[in-house]
Coordinates of N, CA and C in Angstrom, one line a residue:
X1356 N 43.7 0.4 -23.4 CA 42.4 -0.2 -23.8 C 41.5 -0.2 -22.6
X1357 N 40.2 0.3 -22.5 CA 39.2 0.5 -21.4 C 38.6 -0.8 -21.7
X1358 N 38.3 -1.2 -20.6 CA 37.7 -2.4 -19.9 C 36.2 -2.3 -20.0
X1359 N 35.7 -3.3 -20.4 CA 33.7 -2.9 -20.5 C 33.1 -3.4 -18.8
X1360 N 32.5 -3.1 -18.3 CA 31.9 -3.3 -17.0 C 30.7 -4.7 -17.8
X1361 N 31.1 -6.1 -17.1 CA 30.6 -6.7 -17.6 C 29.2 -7.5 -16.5
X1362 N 28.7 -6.1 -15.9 CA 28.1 -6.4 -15.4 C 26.2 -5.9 -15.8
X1363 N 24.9 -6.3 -15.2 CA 23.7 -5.5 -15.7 C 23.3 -4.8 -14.0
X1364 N 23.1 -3.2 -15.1 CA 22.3 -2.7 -14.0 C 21.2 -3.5 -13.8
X1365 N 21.4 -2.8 -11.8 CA 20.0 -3.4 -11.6 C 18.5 -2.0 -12.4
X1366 N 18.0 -3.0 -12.6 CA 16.8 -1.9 -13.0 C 15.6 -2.1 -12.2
X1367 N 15.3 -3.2 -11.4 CA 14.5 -3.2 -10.3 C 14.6 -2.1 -9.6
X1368 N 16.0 -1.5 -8.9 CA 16.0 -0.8 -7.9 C 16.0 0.8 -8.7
X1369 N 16.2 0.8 -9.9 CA 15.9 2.3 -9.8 C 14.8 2.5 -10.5
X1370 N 13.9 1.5 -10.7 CA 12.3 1.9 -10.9 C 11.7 1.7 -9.4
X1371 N 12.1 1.1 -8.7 CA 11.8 1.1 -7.3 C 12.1 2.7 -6.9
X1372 N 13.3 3.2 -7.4 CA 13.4 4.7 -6.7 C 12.4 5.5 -7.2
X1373 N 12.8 5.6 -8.3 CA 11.0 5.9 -9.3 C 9.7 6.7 -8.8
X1374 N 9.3 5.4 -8.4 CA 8.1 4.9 -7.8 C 7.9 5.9 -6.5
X1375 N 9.0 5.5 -5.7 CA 9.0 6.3 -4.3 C 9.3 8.0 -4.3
X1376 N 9.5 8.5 -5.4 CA 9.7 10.1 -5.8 C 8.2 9.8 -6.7
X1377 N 7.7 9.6 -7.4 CA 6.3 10.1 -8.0 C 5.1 9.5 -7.0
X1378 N 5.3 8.5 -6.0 CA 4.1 7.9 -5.7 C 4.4 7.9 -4.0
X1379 N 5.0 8.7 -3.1 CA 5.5 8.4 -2.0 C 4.5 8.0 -0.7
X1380 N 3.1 8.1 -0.5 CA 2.1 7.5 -0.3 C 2.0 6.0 -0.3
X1381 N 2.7 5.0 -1.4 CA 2.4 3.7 -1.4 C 3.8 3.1 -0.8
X1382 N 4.2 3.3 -0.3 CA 5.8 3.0 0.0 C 5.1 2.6 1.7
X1383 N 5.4 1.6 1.9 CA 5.2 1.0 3.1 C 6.2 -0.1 3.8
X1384 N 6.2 -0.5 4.5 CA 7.3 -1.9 5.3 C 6.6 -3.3 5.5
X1385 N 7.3 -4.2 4.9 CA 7.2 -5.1 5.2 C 8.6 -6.4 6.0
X1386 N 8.1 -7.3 6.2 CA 8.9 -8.3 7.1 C 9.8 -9.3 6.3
X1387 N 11.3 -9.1 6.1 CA 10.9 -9.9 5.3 C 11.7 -11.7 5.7
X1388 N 12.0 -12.6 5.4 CA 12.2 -14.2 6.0 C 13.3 -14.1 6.9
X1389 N 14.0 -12.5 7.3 CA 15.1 -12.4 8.5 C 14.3 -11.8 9.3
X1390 N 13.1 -11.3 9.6 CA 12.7 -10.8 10.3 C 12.6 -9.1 10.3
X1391 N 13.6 -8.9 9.0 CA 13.7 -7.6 9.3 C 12.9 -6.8 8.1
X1392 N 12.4 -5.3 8.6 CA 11.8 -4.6 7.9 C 12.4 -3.9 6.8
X1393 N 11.7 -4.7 5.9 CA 12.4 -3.7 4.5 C 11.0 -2.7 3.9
X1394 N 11.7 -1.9 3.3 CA 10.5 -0.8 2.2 C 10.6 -1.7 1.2
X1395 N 8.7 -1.2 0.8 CA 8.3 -2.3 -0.3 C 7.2 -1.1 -1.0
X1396 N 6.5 -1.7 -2.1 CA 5.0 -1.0 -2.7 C 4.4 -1.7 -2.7
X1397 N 3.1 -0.7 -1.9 CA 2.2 -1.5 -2.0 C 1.1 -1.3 -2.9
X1398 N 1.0 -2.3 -3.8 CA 0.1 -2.2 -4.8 C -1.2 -1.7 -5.0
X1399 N -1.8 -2.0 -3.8 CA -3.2 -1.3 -4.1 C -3.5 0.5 -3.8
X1400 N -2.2 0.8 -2.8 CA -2.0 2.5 -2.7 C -1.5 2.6 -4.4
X1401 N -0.7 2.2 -4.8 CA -0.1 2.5 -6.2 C -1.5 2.8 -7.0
X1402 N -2.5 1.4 -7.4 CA -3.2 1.4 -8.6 C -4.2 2.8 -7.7
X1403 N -4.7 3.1 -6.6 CA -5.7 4.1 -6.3 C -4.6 5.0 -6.7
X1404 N -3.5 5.5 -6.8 CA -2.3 6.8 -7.0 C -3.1 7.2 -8.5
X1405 N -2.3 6.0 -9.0 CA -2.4 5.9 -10.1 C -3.8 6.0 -11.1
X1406 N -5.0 5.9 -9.9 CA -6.2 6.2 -10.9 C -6.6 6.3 -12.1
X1407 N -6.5 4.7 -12.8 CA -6.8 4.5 -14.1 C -7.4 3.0 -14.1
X1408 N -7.6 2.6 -15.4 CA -8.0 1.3 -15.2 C -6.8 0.4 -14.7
X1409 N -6.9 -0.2 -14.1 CA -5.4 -1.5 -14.4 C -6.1 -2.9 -14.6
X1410 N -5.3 -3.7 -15.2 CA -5.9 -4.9 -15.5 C -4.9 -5.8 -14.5
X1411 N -5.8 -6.8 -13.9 CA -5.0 -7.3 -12.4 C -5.6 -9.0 -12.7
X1412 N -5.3 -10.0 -12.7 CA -5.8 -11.3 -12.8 C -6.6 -11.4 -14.2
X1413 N -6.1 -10.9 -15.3 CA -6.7 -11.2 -16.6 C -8.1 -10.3 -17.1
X1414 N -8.3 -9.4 -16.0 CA -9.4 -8.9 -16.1 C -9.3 -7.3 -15.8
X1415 N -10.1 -6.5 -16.5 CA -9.6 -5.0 -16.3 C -11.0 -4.8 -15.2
X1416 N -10.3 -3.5 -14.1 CA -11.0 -3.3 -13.2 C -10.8 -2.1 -12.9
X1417 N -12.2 -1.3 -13.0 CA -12.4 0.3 -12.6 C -11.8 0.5 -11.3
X1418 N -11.3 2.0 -11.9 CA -10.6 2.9 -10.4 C -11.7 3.1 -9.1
X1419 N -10.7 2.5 -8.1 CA -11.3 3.1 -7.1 C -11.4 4.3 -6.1
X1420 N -11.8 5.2 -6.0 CA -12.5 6.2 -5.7 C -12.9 6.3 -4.3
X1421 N -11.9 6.7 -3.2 CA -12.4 6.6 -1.7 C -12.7 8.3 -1.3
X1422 N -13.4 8.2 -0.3 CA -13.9 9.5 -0.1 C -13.3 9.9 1.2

């Protein structure tokens, strides 16, 4: 009889991988409460990546466009 793995992927970390293969530009370092540097995204390289509307605090907000 096989055994069921009674555990849940994580799914944070492989949409985290994701992210860092289609968007590798928003992938930055932060600090985190040991002091130490972990990789994180950063949201606002994402939504300019991503160039579309995104809705952020209940309200939808045009792409921004840097030159």
């Amino acid at each position: 009889m096989d055994k069921l793995k009674m555990h849940t992927p994580n799914i944070a970390d492989e949409n985290y991988r994701k992210l860092v293969e289609l968007f590798p530009d928003a992938v930055t370092e932060i600090t985190d409460e040991n002091g130490e540097a972990i990789r994180a995204i950063d949201k606002d390289i994402l939504m300019q990546e991503i160039n579309a509307r995104v809705i952020g605090g209940g309200t939808a907000t045009l792409p921004v466009y840097l030159a």
